[in-house]
GROMACS .gro file of N, CA and C in nm:
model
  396
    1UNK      N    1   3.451  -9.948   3.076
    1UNK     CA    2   3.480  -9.811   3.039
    1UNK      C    3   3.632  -9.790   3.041
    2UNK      N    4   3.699  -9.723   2.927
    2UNK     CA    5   3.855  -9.704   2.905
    2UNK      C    6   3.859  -9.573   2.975
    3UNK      N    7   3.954  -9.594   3.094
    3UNK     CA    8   3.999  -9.481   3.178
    3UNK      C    9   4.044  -9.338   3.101
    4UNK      N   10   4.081  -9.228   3.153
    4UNK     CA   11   4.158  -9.147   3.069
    4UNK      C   12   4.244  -9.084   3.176
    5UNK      N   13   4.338  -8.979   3.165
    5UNK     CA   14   4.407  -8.898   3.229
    5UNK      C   15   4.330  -8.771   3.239
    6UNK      N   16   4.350  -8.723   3.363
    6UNK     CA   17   4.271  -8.625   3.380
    6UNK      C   18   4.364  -8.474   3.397
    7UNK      N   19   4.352  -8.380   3.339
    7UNK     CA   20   4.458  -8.254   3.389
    7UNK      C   21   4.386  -8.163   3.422
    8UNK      N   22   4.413  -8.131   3.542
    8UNK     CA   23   4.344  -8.074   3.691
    8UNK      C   24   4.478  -7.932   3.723
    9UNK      N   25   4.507  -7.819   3.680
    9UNK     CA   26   4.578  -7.737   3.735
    9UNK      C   27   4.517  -7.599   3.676
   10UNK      N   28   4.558  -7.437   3.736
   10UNK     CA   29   4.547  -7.346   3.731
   10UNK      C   30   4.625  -7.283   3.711
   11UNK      N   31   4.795  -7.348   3.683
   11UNK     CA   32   4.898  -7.311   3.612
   11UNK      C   33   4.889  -7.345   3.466
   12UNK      N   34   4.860  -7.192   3.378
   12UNK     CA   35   4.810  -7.183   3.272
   12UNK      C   36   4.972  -7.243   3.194
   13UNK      N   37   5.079  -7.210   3.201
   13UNK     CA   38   5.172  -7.307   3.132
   13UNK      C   39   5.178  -7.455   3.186
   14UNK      N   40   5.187  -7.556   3.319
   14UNK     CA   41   5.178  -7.624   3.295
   14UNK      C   42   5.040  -7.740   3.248
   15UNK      N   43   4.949  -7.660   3.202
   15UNK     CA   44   4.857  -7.673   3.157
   15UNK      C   45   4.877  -7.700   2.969
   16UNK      N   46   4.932  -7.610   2.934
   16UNK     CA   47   4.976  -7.632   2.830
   16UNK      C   48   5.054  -7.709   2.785
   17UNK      N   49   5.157  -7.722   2.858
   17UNK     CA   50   5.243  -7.843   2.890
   17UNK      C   51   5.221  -7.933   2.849
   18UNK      N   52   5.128  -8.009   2.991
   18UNK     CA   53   5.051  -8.134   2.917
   18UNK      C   54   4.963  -8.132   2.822
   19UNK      N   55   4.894  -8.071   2.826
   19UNK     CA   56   4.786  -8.071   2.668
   19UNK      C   57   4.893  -8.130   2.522
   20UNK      N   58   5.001  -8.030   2.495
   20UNK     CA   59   5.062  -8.020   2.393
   20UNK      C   60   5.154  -8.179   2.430
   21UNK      N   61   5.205  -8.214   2.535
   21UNK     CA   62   5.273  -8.369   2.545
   21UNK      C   63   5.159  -8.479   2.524
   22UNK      N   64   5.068  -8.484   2.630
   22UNK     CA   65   4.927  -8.596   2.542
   22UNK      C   66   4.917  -8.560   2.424
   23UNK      N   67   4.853  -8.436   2.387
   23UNK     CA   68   4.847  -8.470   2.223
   23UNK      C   69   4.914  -8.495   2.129
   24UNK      N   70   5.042  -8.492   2.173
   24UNK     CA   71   5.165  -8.516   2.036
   24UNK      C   72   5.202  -8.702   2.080
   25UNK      N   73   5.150  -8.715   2.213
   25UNK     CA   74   5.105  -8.886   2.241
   25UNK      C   75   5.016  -8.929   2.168
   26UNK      N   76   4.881  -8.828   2.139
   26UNK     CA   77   4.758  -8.944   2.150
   26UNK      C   78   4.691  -8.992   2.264
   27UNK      N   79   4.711  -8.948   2.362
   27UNK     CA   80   4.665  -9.004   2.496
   27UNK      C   81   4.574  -8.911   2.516
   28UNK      N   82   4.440  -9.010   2.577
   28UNK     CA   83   4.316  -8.924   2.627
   28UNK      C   84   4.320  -8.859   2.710
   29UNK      N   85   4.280  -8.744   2.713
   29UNK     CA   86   4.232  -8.688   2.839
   29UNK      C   87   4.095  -8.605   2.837
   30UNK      N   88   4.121  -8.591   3.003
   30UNK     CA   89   3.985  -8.470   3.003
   30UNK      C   90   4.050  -8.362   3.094
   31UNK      N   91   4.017  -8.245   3.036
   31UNK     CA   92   4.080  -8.080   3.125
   31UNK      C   93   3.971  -8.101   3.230
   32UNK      N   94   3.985  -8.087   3.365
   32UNK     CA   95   3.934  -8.083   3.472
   32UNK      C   96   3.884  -7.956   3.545
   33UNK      N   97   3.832  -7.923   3.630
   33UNK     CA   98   3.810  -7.760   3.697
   33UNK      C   99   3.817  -7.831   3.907
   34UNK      N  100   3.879  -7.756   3.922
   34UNK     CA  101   3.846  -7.723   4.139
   34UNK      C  102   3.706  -7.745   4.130
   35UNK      N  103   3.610  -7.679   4.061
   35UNK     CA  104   3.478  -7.672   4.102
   35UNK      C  105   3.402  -7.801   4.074
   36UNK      N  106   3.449  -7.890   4.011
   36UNK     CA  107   3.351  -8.004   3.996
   36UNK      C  108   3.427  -8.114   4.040
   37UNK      N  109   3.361  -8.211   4.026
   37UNK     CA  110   3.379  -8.333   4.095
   37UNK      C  111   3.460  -8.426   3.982
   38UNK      N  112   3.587  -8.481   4.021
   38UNK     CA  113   3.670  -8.576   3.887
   38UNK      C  114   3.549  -8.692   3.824
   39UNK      N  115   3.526  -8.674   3.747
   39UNK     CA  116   3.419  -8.765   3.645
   39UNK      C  117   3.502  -8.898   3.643
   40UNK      N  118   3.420  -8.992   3.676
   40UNK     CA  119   3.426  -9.168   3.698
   40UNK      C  120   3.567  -9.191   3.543
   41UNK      N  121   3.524  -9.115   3.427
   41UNK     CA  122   3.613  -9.188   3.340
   41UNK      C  123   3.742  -9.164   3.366
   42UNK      N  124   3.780  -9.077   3.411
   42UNK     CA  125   3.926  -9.047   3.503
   42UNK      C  126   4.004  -9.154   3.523
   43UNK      N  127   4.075  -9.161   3.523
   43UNK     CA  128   4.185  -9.315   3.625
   43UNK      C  129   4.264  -9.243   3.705
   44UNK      N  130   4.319  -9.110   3.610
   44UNK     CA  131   4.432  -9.071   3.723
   44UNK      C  132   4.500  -8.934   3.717
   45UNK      N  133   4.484  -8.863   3.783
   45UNK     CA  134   4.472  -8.692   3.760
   45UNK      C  135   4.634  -8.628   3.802
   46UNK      N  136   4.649  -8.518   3.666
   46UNK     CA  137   4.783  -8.473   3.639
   46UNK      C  138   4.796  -8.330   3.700
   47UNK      N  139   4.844  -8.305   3.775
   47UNK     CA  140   4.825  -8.151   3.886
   47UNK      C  141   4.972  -8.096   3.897
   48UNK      N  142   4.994  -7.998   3.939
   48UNK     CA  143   5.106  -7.955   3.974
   48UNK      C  144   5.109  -7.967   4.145
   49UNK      N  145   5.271  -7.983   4.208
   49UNK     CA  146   5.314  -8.003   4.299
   49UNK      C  147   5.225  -7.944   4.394
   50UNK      N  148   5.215  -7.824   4.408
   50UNK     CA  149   5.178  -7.731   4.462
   50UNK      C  150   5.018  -7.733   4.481
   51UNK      N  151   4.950  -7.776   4.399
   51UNK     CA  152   4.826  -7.796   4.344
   51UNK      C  153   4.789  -7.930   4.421
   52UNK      N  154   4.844  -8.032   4.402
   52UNK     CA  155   4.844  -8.195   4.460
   52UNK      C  156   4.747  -8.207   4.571
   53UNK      N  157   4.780  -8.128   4.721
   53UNK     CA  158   4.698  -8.173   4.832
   53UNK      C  159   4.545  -8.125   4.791
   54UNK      N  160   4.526  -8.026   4.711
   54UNK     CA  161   4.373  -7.984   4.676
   54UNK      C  162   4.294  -8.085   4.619
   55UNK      N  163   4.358  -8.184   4.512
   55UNK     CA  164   4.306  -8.261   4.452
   55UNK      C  165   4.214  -8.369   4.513
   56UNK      N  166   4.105  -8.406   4.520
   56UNK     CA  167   4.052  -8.501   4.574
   56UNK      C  168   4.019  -8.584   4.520
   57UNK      N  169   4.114  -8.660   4.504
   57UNK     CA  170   4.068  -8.804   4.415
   57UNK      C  171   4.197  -8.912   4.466
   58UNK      N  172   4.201  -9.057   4.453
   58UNK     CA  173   4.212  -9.096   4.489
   58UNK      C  174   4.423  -9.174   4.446
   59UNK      N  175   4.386  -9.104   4.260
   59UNK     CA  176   4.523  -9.099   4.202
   59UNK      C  177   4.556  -8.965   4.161
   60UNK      N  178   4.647  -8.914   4.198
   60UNK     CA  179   4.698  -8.794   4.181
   60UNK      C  180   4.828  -8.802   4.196
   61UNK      N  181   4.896  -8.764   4.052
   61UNK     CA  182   5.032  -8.740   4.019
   61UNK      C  183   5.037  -8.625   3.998
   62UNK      N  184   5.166  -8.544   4.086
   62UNK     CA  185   5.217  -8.439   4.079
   62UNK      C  186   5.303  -8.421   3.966
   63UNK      N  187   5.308  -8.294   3.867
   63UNK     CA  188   5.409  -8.279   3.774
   63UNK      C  189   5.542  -8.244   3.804
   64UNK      N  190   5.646  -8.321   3.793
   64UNK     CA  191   5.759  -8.251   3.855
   64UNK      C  192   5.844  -8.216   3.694
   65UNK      N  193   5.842  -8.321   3.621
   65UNK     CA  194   5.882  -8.314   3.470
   65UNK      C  195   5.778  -8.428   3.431
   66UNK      N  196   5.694  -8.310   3.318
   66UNK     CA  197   5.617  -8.366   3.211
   66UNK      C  198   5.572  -8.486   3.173
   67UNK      N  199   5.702  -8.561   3.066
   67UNK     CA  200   5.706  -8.673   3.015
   67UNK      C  201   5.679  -8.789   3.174
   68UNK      N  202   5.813  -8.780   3.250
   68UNK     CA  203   5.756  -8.859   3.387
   68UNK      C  204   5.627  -8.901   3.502
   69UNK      N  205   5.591  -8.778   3.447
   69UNK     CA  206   5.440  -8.776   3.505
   69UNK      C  207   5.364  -8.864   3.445
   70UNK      N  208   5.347  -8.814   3.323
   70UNK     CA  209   5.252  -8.877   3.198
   70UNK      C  210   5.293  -9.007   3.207
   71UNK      N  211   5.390  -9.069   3.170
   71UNK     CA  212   5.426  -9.234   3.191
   71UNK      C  213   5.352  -9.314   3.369
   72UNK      N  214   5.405  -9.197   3.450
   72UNK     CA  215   5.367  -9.271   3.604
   72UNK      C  216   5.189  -9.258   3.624
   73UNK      N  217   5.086  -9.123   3.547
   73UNK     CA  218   4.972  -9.157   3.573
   73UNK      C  219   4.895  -9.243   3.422
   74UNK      N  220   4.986  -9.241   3.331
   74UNK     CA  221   4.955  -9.390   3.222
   74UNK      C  222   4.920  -9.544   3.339
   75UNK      N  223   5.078  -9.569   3.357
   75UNK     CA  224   5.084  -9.652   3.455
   75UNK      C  225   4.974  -9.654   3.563
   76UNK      N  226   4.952  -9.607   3.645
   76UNK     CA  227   4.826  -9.584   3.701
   76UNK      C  228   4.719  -9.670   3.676
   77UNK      N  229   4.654  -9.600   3.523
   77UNK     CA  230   4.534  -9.609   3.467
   77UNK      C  231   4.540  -9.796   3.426
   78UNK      N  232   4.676  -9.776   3.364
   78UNK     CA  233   4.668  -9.948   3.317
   78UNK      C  234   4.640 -10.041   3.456
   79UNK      N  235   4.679  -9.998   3.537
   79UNK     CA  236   4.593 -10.056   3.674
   79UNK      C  237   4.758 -10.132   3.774
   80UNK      N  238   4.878 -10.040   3.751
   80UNK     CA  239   4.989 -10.080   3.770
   80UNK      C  240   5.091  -9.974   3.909
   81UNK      N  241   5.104 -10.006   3.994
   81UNK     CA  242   5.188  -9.936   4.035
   81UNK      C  243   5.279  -9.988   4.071
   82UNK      N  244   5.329 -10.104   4.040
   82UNK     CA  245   5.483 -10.183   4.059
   82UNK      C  246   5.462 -10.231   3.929
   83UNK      N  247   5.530 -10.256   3.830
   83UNK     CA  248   5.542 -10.409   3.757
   83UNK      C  249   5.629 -10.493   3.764
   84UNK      N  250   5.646 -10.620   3.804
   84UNK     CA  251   5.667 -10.741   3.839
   84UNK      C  252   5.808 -10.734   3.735
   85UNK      N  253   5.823 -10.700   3.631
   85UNK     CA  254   5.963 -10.717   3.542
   85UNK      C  255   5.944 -10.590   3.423
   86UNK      N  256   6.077 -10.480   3.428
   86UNK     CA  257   6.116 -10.391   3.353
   86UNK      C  258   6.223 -10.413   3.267
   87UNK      N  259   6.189 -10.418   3.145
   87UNK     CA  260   6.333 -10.430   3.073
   87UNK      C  261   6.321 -10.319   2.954
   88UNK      N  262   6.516 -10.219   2.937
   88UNK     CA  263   6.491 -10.147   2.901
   88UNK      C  264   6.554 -10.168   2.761
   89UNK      N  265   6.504 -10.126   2.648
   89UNK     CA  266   6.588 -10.160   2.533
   89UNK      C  267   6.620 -10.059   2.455
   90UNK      N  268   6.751 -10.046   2.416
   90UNK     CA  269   6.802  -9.929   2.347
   90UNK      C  270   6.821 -10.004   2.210
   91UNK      N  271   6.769  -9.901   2.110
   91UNK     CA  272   6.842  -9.885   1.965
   91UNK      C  273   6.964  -9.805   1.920
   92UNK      N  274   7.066  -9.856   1.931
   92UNK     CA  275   7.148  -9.769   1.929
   92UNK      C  276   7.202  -9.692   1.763
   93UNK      N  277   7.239  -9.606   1.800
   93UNK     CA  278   7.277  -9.473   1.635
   93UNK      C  279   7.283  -9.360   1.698
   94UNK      N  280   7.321  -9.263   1.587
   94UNK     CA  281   7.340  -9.123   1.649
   94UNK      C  282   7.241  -9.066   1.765
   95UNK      N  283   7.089  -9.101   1.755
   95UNK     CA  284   7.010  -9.058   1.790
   95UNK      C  285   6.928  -9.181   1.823
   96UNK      N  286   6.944  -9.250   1.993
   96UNK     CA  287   6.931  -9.365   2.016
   96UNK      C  288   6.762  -9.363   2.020
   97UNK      N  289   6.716  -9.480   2.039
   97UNK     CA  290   6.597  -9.499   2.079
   97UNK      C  291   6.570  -9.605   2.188
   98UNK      N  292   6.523  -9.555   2.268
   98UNK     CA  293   6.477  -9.608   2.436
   98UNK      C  294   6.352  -9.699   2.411
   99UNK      N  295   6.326  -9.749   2.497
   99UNK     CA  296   6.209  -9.841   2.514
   99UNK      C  297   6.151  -9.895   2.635
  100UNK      N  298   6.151  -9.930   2.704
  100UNK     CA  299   6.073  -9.934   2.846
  100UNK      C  300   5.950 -10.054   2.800
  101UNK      N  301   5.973 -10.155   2.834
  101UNK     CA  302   5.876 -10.230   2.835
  101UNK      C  303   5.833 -10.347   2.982
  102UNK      N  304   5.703 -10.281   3.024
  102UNK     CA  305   5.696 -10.353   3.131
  102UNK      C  306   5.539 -10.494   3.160
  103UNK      N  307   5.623 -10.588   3.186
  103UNK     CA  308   5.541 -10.717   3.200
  103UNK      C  309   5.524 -10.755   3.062
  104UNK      N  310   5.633 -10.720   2.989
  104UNK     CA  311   5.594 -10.789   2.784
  104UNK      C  312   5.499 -10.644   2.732
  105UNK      N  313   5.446 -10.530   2.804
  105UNK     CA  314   5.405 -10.428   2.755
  105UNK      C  315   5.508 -10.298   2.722
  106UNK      N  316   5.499 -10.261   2.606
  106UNK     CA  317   5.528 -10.180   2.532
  106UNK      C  318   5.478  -9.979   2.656
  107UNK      N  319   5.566  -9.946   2.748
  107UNK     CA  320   5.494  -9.821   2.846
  107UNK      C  321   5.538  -9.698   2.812
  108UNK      N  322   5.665  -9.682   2.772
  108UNK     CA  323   5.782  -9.574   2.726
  108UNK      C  324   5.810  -9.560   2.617
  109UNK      N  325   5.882  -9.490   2.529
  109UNK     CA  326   5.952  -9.490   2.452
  109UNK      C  327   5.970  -9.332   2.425
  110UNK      N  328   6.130  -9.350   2.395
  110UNK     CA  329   6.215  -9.234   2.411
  110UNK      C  330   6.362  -9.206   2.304
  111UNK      N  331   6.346  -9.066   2.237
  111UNK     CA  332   6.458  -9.057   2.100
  111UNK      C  333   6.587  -8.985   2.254
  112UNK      N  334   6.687  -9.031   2.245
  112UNK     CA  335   6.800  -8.965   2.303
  112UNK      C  336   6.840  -8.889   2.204
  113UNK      N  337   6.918  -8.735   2.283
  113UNK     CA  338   6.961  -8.687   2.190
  113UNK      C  339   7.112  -8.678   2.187
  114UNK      N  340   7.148  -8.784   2.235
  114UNK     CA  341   7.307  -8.844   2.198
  114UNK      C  342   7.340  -8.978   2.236
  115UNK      N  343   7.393  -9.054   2.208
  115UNK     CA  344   7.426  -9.160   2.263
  115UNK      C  345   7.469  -9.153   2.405
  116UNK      N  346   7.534  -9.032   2.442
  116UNK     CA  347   7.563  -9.030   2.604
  116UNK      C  348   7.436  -8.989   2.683
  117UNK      N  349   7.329  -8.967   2.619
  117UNK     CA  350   7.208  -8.921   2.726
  117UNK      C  351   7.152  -9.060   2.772
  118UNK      N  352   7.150  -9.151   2.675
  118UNK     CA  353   7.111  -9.294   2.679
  118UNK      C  354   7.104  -9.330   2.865
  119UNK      N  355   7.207  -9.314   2.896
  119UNK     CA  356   7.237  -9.343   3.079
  119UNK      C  357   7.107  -9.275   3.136
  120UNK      N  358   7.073  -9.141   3.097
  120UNK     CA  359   7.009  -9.084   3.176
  120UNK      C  360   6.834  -9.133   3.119
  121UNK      N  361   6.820  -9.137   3.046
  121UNK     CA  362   6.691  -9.176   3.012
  121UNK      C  363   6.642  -9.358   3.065
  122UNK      N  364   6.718  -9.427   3.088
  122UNK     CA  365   6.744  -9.586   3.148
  122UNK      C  366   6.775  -9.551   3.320
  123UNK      N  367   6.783  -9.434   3.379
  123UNK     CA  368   6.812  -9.419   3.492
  123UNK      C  369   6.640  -9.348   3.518
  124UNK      N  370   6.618  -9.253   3.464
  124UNK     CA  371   6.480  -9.219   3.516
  124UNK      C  372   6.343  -9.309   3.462
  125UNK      N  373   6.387  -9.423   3.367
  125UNK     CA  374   6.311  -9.507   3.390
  125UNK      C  375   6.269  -9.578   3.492
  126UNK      N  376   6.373  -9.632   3.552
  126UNK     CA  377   6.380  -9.739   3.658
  126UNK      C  378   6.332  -9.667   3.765
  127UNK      N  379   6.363  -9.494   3.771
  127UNK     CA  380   6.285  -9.468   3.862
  127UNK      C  381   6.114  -9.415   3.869
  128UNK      N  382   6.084  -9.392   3.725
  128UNK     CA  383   5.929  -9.403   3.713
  128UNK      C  384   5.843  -9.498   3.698
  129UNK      N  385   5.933  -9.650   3.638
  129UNK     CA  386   5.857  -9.769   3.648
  129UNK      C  387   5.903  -9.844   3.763
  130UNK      N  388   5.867  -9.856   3.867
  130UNK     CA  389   5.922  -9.939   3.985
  130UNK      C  390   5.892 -10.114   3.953
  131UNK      N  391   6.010 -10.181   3.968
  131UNK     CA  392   5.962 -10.303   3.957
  131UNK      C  393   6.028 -10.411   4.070
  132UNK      N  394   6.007 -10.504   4.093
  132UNK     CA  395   6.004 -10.643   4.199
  132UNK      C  396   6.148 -10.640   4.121
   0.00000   0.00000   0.00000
């Protein structure tokens, strides 16, 4: 069975949030409720900070920013919480393009919107993909 992401909150914007970031991904999910129990196809449930200790399940990523979340409970699901080797690759032009690929897998990818943001998007990689 192919896992999915699960979004579990009662904050009606960051609810929207993610809905509108998975779907402009493509990435599965299922909208969740407090009242029921996280369904087996789950891998790994997207909550807000605040929200987090309620959650009962066993992966639970807090939203602190969006995109970061979504990459760290991806990661998750692929069955990863270190990977062994991160390498980050930029396309460079006006409007660079990022890449994040971990263990020869394709996890990230990211448009900068200047060549000087480039630093910062290769800096919060390294800190959402942890690697050896």
């Amino acid at each position: 069975m192919r896992k999915v992401l699960g979004v579990l909150t009662e904050d009606f914007r960051l609810y929207h949030d993610l809905v509108t970031a998975l779907k402009s991904r493509d990435v599965p999910f299922r909208s969740l409720s407090f009242q029921e129990a996280v369904p087996r196809e789950v891998g790994a449930v997207l909550t807000s900070e605040a929200e987090a200790p309620r959650v009962q399940f066993s992966a639970v990523v807090a939203v602190a920013d969006v995109p970061d979340a979504i990459a760290k409970a991806l990661q998750i699901v692929r069955g990863h919480r270190q990977w062994r080797e991160v390498v980050v690759g930029v396309d460079p032009g006006e409007e660079p393009g990022v890449a994040v690929v971990g263990d020869g897998e394709v996890i990230d990818t990211h448009l900068a919107t200047s060549p000087e943001a480039v630093a910062d998007l290769v800096r919060r990689a390294l800190l959402v993909f942890p690697a050896e």
